């Protein structure tokens, strides 16, 4: 019996070693991998990348100090983490970002960009402080561009696209470049 067992182990030792390696990987590393994947959400990452580049194509009446744009994010914790990670960890050469989680009752002083996501529990219209801080680029994720909205993310042919209300941006003193307007799916 011992000889047969030694022959079987000798013949399949590489298979057993491979099996134990894979089992160890699954046991120790898979739980950590699933936590890291919590940050993986392609749609949110694409939207954060768009916001990352919007500052290069929008001109504010008064440029922020040290070209650091403050982005107010009204979103779920997961979305806020993704946006914060994307914007704060990767300056784009033109703009640097600081992300702040905001709610409708918050003061929007010093906010340059307000991003209200679909997973927030309130629409862009709930932010009454926008009337006191006019030069805020507002970005939303609604079925249409909301009142006070300037950029609205939509899914078009399974891709993230955006609509622009150029007239609303101009009302508050923001100028959008023609390059940005060209890539929008709708401009009004």
mmCIF file of C-alpha atoms in Angstrom, residues 55-143:
data_model
loop_
_atom_site.group_PDB
_atom_site.id
_atom_site.type_symbol
_atom_site.label_atom_id
_atom_site.label_comp_id
_atom_site.label_asym_id
_atom_site.label_seq_id
_atom_site.Cartn_x
_atom_site.Cartn_y
_atom_site.Cartn_z
ATOM 1 C CA UNK A 55 -11.721 71.910 -16.730
ATOM 2 C CA UNK A 56 -9.470 72.189 -19.778
ATOM 3 C CA UNK A 57 -12.440 73.074 -21.999
ATOM 4 C CA UNK A 58 -14.397 75.383 -19.707
ATOM 5 C CA UNK A 59 -13.296 78.894 -18.744
ATOM 6 C CA UNK A 60 -14.429 80.371 -15.446
ATOM 7 C CA UNK A 61 -14.813 84.147 -14.938
ATOM 8 C CA UNK A 62 -12.162 83.914 -12.226
ATOM 9 C CA UNK A 63 -9.646 81.093 -12.379
ATOM 10 C CA UNK A 64 -9.151 79.148 -9.141
ATOM 11 C CA UNK A 65 -6.089 79.821 -7.047
ATOM 12 C CA UNK A 66 -3.169 77.564 -8.062
ATOM 13 C CA UNK A 67 -5.429 76.003 -10.733
ATOM 14 C CA UNK A 68 -6.954 73.781 -8.048
ATOM 15 C CA UNK A 69 -10.593 73.089 -8.777
ATOM 16 C CA UNK A 70 -12.897 72.075 -5.954
ATOM 17 C CA UNK A 71 -15.405 69.456 -7.068
ATOM 18 C CA UNK A 72 -18.510 68.984 -4.964
ATOM 19 C CA UNK A 73 -19.869 65.467 -5.367
ATOM 20 C CA UNK A 74 -23.385 64.483 -4.340
ATOM 21 C CA UNK A 75 -23.338 60.707 -4.674
ATOM 22 C CA UNK A 76 -23.280 57.359 -2.923
ATOM 23 C CA UNK A 77 -20.136 56.572 -0.949
ATOM 24 C CA UNK A 78 -18.920 54.197 -3.661
ATOM 25 C CA UNK A 79 -19.304 56.770 -6.438
ATOM 26 C CA UNK A 80 -17.711 59.503 -4.321
ATOM 27 C CA UNK A 81 -14.673 57.247 -3.654
ATOM 28 C CA UNK A 82 -14.270 56.491 -7.367
ATOM 29 C CA UNK A 83 -14.509 60.169 -8.368
ATOM 30 C CA UNK A 84 -12.156 61.248 -5.570
ATOM 31 C CA UNK A 85 -9.590 58.603 -6.503
ATOM 32 C CA UNK A 86 -9.669 59.500 -10.201
ATOM 33 C CA UNK A 87 -9.547 63.264 -9.786
ATOM 34 C CA UNK A 88 -7.194 63.710 -6.846
ATOM 35 C CA UNK A 89 -4.642 61.064 -7.742
ATOM 36 C CA UNK A 90 -4.162 62.030 -11.386
ATOM 37 C CA UNK A 91 -3.772 65.741 -12.093
ATOM 38 C CA UNK A 92 -4.083 66.344 -15.820
ATOM 39 C CA UNK A 93 -1.338 68.928 -16.240
ATOM 40 C CA UNK A 94 -3.771 71.827 -16.477
ATOM 41 C CA UNK A 95 -5.930 71.302 -13.425
ATOM 42 C CA UNK A 96 -5.574 69.859 -9.963
ATOM 43 C CA UNK A 97 -8.636 68.756 -8.053
ATOM 44 C CA UNK A 98 -9.898 68.561 -4.507
ATOM 45 C CA UNK A 99 -13.095 66.563 -4.066
ATOM 46 C CA UNK A 100 -15.658 67.338 -1.396
ATOM 47 C CA UNK A 101 -18.848 65.401 -0.677
ATOM 48 C CA UNK A 102 -21.805 67.806 -0.581
ATOM 49 C CA UNK A 103 -25.504 67.786 0.248
ATOM 50 C CA UNK A 104 -28.226 70.236 -0.871
ATOM 51 C CA UNK A 105 -28.120 72.206 2.379
ATOM 52 C CA UNK A 106 -24.322 72.754 2.212
ATOM 53 C CA UNK A 107 -22.693 76.051 1.345
ATOM 54 C CA UNK A 108 -21.217 75.771 -2.136
ATOM 55 C CA UNK A 109 -18.735 78.597 -1.629
ATOM 56 C CA UNK A 110 -15.423 77.798 -3.342
ATOM 57 C CA UNK A 111 -16.985 74.956 -5.384
ATOM 58 C CA UNK A 112 -16.105 75.150 -9.082
ATOM 59 C CA UNK A 113 -17.781 71.951 -10.277
ATOM 60 C CA UNK A 114 -20.893 70.343 -8.792
ATOM 61 C CA UNK A 115 -21.516 66.733 -9.807
ATOM 62 C CA UNK A 116 -24.883 65.279 -8.759
ATOM 63 C CA UNK A 117 -25.137 61.593 -9.605
ATOM 64 C CA UNK A 118 -28.129 59.387 -10.194
ATOM 65 C CA UNK A 119 -27.383 57.422 -6.999
ATOM 66 C CA UNK A 120 -27.631 60.556 -4.868
ATOM 67 C CA UNK A 121 -30.920 60.814 -3.045
ATOM 68 C CA UNK A 122 -31.706 64.251 -4.471
ATOM 69 C CA UNK A 123 -31.715 66.008 -7.853
ATOM 70 C CA UNK A 124 -29.682 69.015 -8.927
ATOM 71 C CA UNK A 125 -32.742 71.241 -8.406
ATOM 72 C CA UNK A 126 -32.440 70.726 -4.613
ATOM 73 C CA UNK A 127 -29.193 72.721 -4.497
ATOM 74 C CA UNK A 128 -30.594 76.165 -3.700
ATOM 75 C CA UNK A 129 -27.116 77.505 -2.928
ATOM 76 C CA UNK A 130 -26.438 77.589 -6.677
ATOM 77 C CA UNK A 131 -28.324 80.877 -6.848
ATOM 78 C CA UNK A 132 -25.700 82.443 -4.531
ATOM 79 C CA UNK A 133 -22.684 80.886 -6.289
ATOM 80 C CA UNK A 134 -23.441 81.315 -9.973
ATOM 81 C CA UNK A 135 -20.131 80.336 -11.616
ATOM 82 C CA UNK A 136 -20.393 76.647 -10.758
ATOM 83 C CA UNK A 137 -20.223 74.118 -13.575
ATOM 84 C CA UNK A 138 -23.098 71.743 -12.845
ATOM 85 C CA UNK A 139 -22.974 68.141 -13.999
ATOM 86 C CA UNK A 140 -25.856 65.723 -13.596
ATOM 87 C CA UNK A 141 -27.110 62.286 -14.633
ATOM 88 C CA UNK A 142 -30.780 62.809 -15.355
ATOM 89 C CA UNK A 143 -33.026 61.916 -18.288
#
